[in-house]
Coordinates of C-alpha atoms (C1' of nucleotides) in Angstrom, one line a residue:
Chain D
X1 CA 26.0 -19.1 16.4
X2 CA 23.4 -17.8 14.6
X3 CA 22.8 -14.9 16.7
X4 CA 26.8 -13.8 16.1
X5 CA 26.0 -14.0 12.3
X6 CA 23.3 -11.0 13.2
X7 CA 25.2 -8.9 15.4
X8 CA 27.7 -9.2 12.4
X9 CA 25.4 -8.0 10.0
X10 CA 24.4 -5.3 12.5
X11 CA 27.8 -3.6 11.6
X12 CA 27.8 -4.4 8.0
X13 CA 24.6 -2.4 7.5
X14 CA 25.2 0.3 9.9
X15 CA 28.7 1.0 7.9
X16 CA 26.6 1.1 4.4
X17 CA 24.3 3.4 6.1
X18 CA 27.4 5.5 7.0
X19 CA 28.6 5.5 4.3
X20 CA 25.5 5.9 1.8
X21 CA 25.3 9.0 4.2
X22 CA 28.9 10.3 3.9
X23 CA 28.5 9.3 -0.1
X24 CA 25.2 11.4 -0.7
X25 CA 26.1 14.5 1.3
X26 CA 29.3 14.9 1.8
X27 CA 28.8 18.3 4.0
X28 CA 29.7 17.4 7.6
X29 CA 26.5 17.0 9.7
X30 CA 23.9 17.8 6.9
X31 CA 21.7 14.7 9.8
X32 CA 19.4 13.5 7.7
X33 CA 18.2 10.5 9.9
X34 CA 19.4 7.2 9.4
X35 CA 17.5 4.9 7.6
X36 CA 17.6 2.2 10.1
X37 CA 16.3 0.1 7.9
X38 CA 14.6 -3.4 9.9
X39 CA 15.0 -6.7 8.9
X40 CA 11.6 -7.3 8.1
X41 CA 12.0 -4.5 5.8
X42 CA 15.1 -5.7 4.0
X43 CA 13.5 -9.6 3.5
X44 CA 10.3 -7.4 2.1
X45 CA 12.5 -5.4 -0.2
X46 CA 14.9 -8.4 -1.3
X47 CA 11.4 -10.2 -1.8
X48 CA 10.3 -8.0 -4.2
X49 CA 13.8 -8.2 -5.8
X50 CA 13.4 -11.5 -6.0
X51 CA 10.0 -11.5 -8.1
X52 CA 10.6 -9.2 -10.2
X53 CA 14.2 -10.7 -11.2
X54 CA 13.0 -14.2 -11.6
X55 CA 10.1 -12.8 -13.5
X56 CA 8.2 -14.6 -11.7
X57 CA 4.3 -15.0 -12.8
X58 CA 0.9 -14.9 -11.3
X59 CA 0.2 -18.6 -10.0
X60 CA 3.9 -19.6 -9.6
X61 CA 5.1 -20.4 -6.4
X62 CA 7.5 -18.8 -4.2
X63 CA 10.2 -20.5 -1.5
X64 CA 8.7 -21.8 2.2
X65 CA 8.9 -19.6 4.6
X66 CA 11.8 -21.9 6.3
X67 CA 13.9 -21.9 3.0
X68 CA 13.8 -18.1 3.2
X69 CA 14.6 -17.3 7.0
X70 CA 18.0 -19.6 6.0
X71 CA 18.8 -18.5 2.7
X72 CA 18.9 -14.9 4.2
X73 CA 19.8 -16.1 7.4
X74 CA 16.8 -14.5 9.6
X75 CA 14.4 -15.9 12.0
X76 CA 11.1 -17.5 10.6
X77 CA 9.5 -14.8 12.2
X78 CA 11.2 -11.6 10.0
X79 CA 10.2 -13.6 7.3
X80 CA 6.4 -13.3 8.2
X81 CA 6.2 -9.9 9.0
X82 CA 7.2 -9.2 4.9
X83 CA 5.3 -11.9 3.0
X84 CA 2.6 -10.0 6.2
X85 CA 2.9 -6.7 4.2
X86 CA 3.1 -8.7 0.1
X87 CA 0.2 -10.4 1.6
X88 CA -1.7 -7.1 2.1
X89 CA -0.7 -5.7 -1.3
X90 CA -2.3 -8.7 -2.6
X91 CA 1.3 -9.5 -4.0
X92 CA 1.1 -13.4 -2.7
X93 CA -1.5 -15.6 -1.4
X94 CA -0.2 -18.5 0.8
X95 CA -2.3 -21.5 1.5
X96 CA -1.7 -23.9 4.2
X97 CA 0.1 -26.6 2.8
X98 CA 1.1 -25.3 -1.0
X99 CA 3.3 -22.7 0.6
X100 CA 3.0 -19.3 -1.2
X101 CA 2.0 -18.6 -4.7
X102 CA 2.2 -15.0 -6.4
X103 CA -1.1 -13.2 -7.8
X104 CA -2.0 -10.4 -9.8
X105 CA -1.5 -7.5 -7.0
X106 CA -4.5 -5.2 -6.4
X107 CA -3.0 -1.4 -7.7
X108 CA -5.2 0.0 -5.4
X109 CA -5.1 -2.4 -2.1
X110 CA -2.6 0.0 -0.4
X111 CA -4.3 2.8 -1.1
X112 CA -7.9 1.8 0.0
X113 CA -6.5 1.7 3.6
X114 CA -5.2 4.9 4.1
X115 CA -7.2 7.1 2.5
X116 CA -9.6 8.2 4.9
X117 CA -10.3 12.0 5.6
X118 CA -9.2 11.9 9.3
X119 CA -6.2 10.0 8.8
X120 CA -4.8 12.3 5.7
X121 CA -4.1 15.9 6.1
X122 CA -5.7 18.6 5.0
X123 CA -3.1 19.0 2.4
X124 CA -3.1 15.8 0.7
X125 CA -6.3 15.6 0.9
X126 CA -6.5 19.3 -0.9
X127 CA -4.2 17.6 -3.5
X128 CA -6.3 14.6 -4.1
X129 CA -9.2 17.0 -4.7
X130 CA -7.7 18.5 -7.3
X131 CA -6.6 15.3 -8.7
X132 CA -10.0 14.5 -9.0
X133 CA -10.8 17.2 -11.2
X134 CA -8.4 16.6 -13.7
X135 CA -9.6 13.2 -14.3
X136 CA -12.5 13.8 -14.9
X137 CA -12.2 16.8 -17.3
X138 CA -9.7 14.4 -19.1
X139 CA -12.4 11.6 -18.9
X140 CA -14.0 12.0 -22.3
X141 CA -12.3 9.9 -24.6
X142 CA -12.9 7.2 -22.8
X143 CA -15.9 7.8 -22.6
X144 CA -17.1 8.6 -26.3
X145 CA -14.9 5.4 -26.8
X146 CA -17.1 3.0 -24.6
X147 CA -20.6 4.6 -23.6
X148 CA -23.3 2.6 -24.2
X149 CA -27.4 3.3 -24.6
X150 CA -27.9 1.7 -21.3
X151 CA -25.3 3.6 -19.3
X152 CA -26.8 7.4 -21.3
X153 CA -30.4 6.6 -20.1
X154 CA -28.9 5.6 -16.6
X155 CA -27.4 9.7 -16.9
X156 CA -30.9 10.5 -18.0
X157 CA -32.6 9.1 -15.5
X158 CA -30.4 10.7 -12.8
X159 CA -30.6 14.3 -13.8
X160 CA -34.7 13.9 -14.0
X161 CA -34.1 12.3 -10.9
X162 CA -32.2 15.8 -10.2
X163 CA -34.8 18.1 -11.4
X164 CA -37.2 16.5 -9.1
X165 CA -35.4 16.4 -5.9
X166 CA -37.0 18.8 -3.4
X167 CA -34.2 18.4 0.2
X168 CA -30.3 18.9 -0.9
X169 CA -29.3 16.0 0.3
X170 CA -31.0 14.2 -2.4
X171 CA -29.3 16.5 -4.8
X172 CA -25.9 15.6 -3.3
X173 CA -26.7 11.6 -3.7
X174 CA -27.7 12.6 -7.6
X175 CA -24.6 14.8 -8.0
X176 CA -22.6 11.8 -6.4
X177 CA -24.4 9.2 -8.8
X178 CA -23.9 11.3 -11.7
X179 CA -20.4 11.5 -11.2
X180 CA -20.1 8.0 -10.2
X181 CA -21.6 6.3 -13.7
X182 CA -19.4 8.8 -15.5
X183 CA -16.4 6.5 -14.3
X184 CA -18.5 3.7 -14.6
X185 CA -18.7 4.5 -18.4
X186 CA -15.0 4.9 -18.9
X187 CA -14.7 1.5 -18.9
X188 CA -11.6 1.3 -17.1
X189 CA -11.9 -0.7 -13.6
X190 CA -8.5 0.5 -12.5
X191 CA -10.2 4.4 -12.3
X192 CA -13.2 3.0 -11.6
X193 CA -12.0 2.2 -8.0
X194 CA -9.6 5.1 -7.4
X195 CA -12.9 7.0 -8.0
X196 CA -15.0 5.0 -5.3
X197 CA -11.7 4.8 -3.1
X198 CA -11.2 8.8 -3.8
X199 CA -14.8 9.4 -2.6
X200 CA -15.2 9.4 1.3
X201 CA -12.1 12.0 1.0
X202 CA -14.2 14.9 -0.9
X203 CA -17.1 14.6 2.2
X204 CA -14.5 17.7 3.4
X205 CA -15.3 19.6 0.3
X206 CA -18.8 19.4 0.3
X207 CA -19.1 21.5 3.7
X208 CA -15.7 23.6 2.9
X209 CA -17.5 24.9 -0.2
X210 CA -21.0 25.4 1.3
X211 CA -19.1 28.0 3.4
X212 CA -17.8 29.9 0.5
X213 CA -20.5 31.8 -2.0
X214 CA -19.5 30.6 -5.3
X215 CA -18.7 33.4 -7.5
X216 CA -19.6 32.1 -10.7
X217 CA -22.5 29.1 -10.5
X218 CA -21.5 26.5 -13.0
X219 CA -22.8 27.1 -16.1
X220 CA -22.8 23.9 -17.8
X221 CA -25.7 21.6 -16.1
X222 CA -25.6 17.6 -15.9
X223 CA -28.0 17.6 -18.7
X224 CA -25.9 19.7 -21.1
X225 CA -23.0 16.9 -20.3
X226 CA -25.5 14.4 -21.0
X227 CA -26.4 16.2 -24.3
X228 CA -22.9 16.0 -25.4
X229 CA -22.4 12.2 -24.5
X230 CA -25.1 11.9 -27.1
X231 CA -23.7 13.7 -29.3
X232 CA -20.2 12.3 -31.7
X233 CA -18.1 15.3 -30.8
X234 CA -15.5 14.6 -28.4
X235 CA -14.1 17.7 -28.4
X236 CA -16.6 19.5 -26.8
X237 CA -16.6 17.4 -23.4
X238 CA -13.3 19.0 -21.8
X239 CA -14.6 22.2 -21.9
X240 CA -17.8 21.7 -21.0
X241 CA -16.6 19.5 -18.0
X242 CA -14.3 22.2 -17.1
X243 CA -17.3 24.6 -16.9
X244 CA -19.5 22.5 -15.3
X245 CA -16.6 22.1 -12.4
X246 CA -15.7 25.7 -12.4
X247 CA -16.8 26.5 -9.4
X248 CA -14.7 24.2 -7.9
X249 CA -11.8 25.4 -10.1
X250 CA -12.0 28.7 -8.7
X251 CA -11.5 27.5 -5.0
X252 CA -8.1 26.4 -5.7
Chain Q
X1 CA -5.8 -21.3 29.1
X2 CA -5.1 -18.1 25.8
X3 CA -4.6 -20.5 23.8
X4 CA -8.0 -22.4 24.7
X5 CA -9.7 -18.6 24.1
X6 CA -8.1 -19.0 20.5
X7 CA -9.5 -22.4 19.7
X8 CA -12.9 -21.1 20.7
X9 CA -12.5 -17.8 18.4
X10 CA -11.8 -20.6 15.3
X11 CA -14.8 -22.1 15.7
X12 CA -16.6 -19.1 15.7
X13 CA -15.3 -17.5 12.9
X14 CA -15.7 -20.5 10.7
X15 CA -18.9 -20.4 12.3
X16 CA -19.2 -17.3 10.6
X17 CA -17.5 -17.7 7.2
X18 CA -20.3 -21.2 6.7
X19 CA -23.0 -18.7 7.5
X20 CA -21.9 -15.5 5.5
X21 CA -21.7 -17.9 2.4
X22 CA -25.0 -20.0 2.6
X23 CA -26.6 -16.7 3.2
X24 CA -25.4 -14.7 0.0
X25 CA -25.3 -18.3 -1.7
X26 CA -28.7 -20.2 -0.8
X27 CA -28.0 -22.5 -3.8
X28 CA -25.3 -25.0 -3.5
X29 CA -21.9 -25.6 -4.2
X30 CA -22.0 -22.4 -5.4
X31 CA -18.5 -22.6 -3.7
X32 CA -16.9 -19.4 -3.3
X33 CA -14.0 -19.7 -1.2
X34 CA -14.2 -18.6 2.1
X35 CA -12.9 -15.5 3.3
X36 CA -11.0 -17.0 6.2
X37 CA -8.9 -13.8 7.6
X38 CA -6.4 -14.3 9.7
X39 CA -5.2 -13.2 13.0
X40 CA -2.9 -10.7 11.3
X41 CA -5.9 -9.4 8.8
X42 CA -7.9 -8.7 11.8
X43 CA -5.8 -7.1 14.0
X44 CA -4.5 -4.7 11.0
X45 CA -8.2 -3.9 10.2
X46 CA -9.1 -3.1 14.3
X47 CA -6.0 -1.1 14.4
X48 CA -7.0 1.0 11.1
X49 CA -10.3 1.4 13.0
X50 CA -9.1 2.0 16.3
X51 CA -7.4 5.5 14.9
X52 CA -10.1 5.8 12.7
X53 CA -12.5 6.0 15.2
X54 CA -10.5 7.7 17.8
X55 CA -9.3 10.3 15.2
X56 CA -5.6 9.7 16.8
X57 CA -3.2 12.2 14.8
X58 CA 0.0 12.1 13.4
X59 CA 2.6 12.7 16.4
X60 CA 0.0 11.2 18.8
X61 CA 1.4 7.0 20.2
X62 CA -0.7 4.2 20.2
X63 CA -0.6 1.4 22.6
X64 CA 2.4 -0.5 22.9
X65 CA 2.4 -4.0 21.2
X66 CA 2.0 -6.2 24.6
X67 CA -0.6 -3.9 25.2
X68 CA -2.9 -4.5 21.8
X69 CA -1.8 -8.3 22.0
X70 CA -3.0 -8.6 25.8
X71 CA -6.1 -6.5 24.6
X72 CA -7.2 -8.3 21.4
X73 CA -6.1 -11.6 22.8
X74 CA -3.6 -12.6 20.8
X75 CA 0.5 -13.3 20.5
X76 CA 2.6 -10.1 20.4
X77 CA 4.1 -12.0 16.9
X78 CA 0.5 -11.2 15.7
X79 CA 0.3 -8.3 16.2
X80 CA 3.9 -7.2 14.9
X81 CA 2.8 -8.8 11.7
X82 CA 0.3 -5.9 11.6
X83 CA 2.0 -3.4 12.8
X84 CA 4.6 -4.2 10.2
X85 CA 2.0 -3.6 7.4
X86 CA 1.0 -0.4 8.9
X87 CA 5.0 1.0 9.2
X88 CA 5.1 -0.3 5.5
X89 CA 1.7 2.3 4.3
X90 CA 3.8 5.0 6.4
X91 CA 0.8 5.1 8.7
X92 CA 2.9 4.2 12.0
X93 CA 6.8 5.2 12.9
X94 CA 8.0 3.2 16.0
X95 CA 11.1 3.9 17.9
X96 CA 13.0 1.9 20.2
X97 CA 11.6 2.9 23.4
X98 CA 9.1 5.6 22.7
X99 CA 6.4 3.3 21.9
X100 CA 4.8 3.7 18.4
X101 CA 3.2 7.2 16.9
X102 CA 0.8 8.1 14.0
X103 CA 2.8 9.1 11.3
X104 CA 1.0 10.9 7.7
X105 CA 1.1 8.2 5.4
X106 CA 2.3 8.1 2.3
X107 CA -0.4 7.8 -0.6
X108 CA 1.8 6.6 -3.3
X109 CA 4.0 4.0 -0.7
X110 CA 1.5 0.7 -1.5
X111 CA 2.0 1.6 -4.7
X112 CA 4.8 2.5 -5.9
X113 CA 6.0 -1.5 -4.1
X114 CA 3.8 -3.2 -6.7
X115 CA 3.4 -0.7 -10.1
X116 CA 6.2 -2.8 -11.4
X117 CA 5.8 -4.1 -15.2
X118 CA 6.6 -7.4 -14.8
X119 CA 4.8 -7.5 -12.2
X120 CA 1.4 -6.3 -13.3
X121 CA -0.7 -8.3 -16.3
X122 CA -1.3 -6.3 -19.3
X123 CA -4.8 -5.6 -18.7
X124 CA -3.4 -3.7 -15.6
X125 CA -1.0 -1.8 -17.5
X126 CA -3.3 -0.7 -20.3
X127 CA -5.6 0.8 -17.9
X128 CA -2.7 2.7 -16.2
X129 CA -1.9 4.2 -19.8
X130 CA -5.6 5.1 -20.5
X131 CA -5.5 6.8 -16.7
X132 CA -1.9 9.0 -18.1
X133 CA -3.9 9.9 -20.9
X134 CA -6.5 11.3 -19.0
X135 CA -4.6 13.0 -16.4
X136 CA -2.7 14.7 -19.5
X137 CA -5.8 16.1 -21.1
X138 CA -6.9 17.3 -17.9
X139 CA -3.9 19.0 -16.7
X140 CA -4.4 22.4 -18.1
X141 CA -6.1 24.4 -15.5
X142 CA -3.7 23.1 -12.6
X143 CA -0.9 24.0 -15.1
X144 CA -2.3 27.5 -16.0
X145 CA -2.8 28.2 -12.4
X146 CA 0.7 27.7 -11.2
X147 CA 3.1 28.4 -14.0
X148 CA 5.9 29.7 -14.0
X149 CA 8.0 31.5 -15.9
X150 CA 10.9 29.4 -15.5
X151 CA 9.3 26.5 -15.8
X152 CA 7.9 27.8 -19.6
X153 CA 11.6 28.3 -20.4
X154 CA 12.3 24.8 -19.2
X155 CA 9.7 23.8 -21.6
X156 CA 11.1 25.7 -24.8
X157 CA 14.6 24.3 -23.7
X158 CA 13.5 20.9 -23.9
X159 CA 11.7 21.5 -27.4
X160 CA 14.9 22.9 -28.4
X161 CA 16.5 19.8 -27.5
X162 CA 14.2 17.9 -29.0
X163 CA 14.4 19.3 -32.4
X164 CA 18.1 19.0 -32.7
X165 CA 18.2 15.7 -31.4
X166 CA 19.3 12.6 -34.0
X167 CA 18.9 9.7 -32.4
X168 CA 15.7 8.3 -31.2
X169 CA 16.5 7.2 -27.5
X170 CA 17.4 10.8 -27.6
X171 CA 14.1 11.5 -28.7
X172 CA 12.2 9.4 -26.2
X173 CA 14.2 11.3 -23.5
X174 CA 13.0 14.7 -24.6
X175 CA 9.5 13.0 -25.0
X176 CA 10.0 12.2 -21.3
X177 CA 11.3 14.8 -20.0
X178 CA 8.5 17.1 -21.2
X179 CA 5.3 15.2 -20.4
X180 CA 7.5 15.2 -16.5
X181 CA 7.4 18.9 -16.4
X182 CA 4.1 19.1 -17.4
X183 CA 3.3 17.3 -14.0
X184 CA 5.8 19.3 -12.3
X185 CA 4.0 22.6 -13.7
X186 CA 0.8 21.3 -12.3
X187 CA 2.2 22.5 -8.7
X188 CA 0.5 18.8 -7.0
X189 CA 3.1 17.1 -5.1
X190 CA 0.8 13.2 -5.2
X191 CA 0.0 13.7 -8.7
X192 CA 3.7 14.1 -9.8
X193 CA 4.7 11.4 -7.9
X194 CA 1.9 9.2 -9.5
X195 CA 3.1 10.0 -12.7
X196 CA 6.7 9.3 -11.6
X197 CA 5.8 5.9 -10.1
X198 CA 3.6 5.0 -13.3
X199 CA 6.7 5.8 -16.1
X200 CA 8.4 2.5 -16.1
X201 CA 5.1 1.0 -16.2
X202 CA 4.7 2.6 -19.7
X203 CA 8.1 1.1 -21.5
X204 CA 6.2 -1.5 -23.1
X205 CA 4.1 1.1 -24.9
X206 CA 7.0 2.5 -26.8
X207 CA 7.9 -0.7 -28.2
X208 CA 4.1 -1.9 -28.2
X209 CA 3.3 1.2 -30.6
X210 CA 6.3 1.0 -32.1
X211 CA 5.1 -2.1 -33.9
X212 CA 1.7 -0.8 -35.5
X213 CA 1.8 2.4 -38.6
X214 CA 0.5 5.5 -36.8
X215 CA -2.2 5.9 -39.1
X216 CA -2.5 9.9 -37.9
X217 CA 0.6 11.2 -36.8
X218 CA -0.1 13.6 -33.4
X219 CA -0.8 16.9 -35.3
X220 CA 0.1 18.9 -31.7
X221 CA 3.2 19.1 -31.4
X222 CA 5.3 19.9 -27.8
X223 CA 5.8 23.1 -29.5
X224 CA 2.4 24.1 -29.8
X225 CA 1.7 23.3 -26.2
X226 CA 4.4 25.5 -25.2
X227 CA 3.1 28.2 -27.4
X228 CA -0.6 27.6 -25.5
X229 CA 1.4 27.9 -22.1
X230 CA 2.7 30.8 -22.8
X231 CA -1.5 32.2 -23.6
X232 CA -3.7 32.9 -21.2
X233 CA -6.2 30.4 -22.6
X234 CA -7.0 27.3 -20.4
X235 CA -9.7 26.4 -22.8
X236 CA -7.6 25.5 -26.0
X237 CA -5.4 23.2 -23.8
X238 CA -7.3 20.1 -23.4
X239 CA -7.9 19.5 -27.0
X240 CA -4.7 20.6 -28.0
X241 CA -3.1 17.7 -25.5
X242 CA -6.2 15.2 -27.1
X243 CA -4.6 16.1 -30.8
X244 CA -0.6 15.1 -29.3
X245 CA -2.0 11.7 -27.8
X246 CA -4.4 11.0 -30.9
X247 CA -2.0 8.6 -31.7
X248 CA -2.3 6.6 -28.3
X249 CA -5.9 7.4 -27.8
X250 CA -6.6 5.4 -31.8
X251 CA -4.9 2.9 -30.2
X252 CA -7.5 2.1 -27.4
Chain T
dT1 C1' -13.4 -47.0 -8.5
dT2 C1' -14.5 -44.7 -4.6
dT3 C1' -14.2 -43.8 0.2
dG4 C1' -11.9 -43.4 4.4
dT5 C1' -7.7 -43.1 7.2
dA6 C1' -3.0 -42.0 8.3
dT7 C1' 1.0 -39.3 7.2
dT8 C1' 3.4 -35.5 5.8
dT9 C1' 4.2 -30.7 5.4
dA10 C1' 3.8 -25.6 5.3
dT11 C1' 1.4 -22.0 7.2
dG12 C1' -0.8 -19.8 11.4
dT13 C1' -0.3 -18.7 16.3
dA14 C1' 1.6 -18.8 21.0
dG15 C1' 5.2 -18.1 24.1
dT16 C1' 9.9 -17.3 25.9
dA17 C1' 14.4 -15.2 25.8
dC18 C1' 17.4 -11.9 24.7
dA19 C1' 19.6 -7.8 22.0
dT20 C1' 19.3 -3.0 21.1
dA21 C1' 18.4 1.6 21.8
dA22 C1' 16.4 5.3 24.2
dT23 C1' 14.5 7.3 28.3
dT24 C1' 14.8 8.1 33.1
dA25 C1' 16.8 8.0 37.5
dT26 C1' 20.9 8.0 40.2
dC27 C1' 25.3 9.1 41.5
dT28 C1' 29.8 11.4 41.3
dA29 C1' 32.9 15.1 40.8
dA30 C1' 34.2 19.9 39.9
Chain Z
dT1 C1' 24.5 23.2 42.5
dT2 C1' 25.2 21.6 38.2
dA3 C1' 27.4 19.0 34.5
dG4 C1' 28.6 14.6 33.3
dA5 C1' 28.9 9.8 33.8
dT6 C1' 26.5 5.6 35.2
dA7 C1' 22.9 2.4 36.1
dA8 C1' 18.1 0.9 35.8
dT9 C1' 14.1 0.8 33.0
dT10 C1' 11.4 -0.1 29.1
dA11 C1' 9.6 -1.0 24.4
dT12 C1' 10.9 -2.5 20.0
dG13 C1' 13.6 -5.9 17.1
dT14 C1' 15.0 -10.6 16.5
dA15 C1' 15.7 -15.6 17.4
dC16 C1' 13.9 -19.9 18.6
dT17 C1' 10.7 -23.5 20.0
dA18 C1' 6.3 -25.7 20.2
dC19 C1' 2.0 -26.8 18.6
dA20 C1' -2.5 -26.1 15.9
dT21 C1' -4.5 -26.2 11.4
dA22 C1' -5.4 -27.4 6.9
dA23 C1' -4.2 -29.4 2.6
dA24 C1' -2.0 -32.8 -0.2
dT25 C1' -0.4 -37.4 -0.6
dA26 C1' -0.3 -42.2 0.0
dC27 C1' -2.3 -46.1 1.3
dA28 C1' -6.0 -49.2 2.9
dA29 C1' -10.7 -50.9 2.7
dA30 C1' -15.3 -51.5 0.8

DNA sequence: TTTGTATTTATGTAGTACATAATTATCTAA
DNA sequence: TTAGATAATTATGTACTACATAAATACAAA
C-alpha cells in the first residue's frame, strides 16, 4: 500500500516538473533536462524548510528519523541519505539515543571538501585566485582595527626571516606565512579559514607564474606592508597591497 | 560472516579513538569527546580520496555502488549515504544505468544550503558582513579590468534612480542593486555568486544600523564611484569604497 | 546516596526485494 | 539490409526488515 502511495507521487512530481518546464519556457523543445529531483533530495530540501520555518535553534531537537520517513511518507532509508548530507554540513548532530539536535553549521564545511586543485578546473580555480587578491587588498581595515604588538613582531620576524633565506623554497614558506598572519590579524575566523581552505588551490599559481617573466617586480616589499601596519594610516594599505600584488594583477 | 568483519572494525576503531585521545590528552578526564566517525564519514572521506588520488575527471565513472560496498566492506545503504553527500557538493551525477561520473562541483552548493540568517548565530553573520566589506574595497582592479561600457551606464541609471527615489525600501533597492553590479562588473562568475548567496544574510544589518546615529555619514557617495569608473584610475578606488562603508566599517 | 542492572529507545548498519530507467541485444517487417 | 519494435540486462532509487550499538531511564541492591 505504501509502495502505491510512491508510484502515485511519481506522477505528481513528474507533472510539476512538466509543467515548471512548459511554465518557464514556454518555446516548444527549449530541453533543458529535467530536474529529476530524488527523494532523498526532496526530504533534504523540505528539511531545511523545516528549520528554517520553525526557526529552529542550535541545541533544539529535531523529529526521529521514523517520525520523518511517515510524516513524508518515505522509507527510513531516504530519510538518512538527507540528515547524511545536513550531517556533513555540520547542520545536525544525532546521538544515539537523543535523536537529532541542530548545531551551529560550519560556513565553510562544504567547501573544505571540494576544493582541491585536481578536482576544480582550471577556471574556477583561476577565479578563486583572483578572489584571493581582492581580499586581501580589501584586508586593511580589519586589520588596523585588531593588530596587535605580538602579531606585528610575528610580521617582523618573518620578513628577517625572509632577508635571510638562501633556497626559494624557504622564501615561498615566508611568503606563505606572511600572508597567512595577515588573516590571522583580521581577526575574523570565518576568513581566516577560507584563507587556509583557499591555499592548496594557489600551489597552481606558483609554477604557472614561474613560467611567465614578470613585467614589473612588485614594488612594495613585505617590510614596507609591515611599515604601514605600524603606522595609524589606513588609507595607505590598499594601495600598497595592490602594489605589492601587482605582479599578480598583471597576469589576469 | 560481513557482519562479524564489522564487529571486529568497531573494536578497532574504538581502539583507536581511546588511543588518539590519551595520547594528545596524557592528563585525565580531560574528556574530549571522541571523534567516533561513522561508516558513512569514512566511506565519503575514501571516496574524496580515491578521486583525489587517482586524479579521476569530470566525465570519467567511478565504481558502481555494489562495487565500493563489496570493496570497503560495507552495506550498499552505506555507501548511498555517501554518495548522496557527494551528488549534494555537485561532485558526482549518477544516472539510472550509466553508473555514476565526476561531475565539476559547485563551490558555492554547501553553502548557499546553510548561509541562511536564521540559521547562522550572529557571530557568524557579523563576520560575513566584515568579509562583504572587504571584498568591496578590493573590488576595483577586477572591476577596472573588465568594465564595460554598458555596464557604467547601468551604474548611472541606477544612481538616477536613486536620487529620484522617495521612499526608503525604494532606496534600499537602489542600494542593492548597485553594490550587485559592482560584482557583476568584477567579470568572476564564484565571486558574484558569493555575494548573491551572502545578501539575505545581511537584512539584519539594515535594521541593526538602523538603530544606532551614524555618527559620519558615508562621504562617497554611489555617484562618486561611478564618476571613478568612468577614470582610468584603479588607485583612487579602494579608498573611495572605504569612505562609502565608513559608516559600517565604525560600526565594527 | 551511590552503584549496578535491566529496560527502553533512536541511531547505525546489513541485507533483501523490487521499481525505474537506460543500455544493449534480439527479432521482425518493409 | 536496415529501420523499428521488443526483450533482456543492469545500475540506481526506494521500501522494508532485522539487528547492533549506545545512551537514557528506571529500578534494585549495597
Amino acid at each position: 500500500m505504501k509502495r502505491r502511495k510512491q508510484i502515485i507521487k511519481y506522477y505528481i512530481s513528474l507533472h510539476f516538473a512538466t509543467f515548471a518546464c512548459m511554465k518557464t519556457e514556454p518555446e516548444l523543445f527549449k530541453l533543458k533536462p529535467i530536474a529529476s529531483l530524488t527523494m532523498a533530495d526532496q526530504v533534504e530540501s523540505q528539511l531545511r524548510e523545516y528549520i528554517i520555518k520553525r526557526s529552529i535553534r542550535p541545541g533544539d531537537s529535531i523529529p526521529k528519523e521514523m517520525e520523518i520517513a511517515e510524516a513524508l511518507g518515505v522509507s527510513r532509508n531516504v530519510v538518512r541519505e538527507a540528515l547524511s548530507r545536513l550531517r556533513m554540513l555540520g547542520l545536525i548532530e544525532s546521538k544515539k539515543k537523543r535523536g537529532m539536535i541542530l548545531t551551529q553549521p560550519d560556513v565553510m564545511k562544504g567547501l573544505e571538501r571540494i576544493l582541491h586543485p585536481t578536482i576544480l578546473d582550471m577556471n574556477v580555480r583561476k577565479e578563486l585566485f583572483e578572489l584571493r587578491l581582492v581580499l586581501e587588498v580589501g584586508l586593511g581595515d580589519l586589520l588596523f582595527l585588531r593588530k596587535t604588538p605580538e602579531q606585528l613582531q610575528q610580521l617582523d620576524a618573518i620578513v628577517e626571516r625572509e632577508q635571510r633565506a638562501t633556497t626559494q623554497i624557504e622564501r615561498i614558506r615566508c611568503e606563505v606565512d606572511f600572508h597567512s598572519t595577515l588573516y590571522e590579524m583580521a581577526g575574523n575566523d570565518t576568513l581566516k579559514r577560507f584563507q587556509t581552505i583557499l591555499m592548496p588551490v594557489f600551489e597552481y599559481v606558483v609554477e604557472y607564474e614561474s613560467k611567465l617573466e614578470h613585467t614589473s617586480v612588485g614594488s612594495v616589499t613585505h617590510a614596507d606592508l609591515v611599515k604601514i601596519l605600524y603606522g595609524n594610516n589606513p588609507e595607505a594599505f590598499p594601495n600598497a597591497m595592490r602594489k605589492h600584488l601587482m605582479p599578480h594583477l598583471e597576469h589576469l
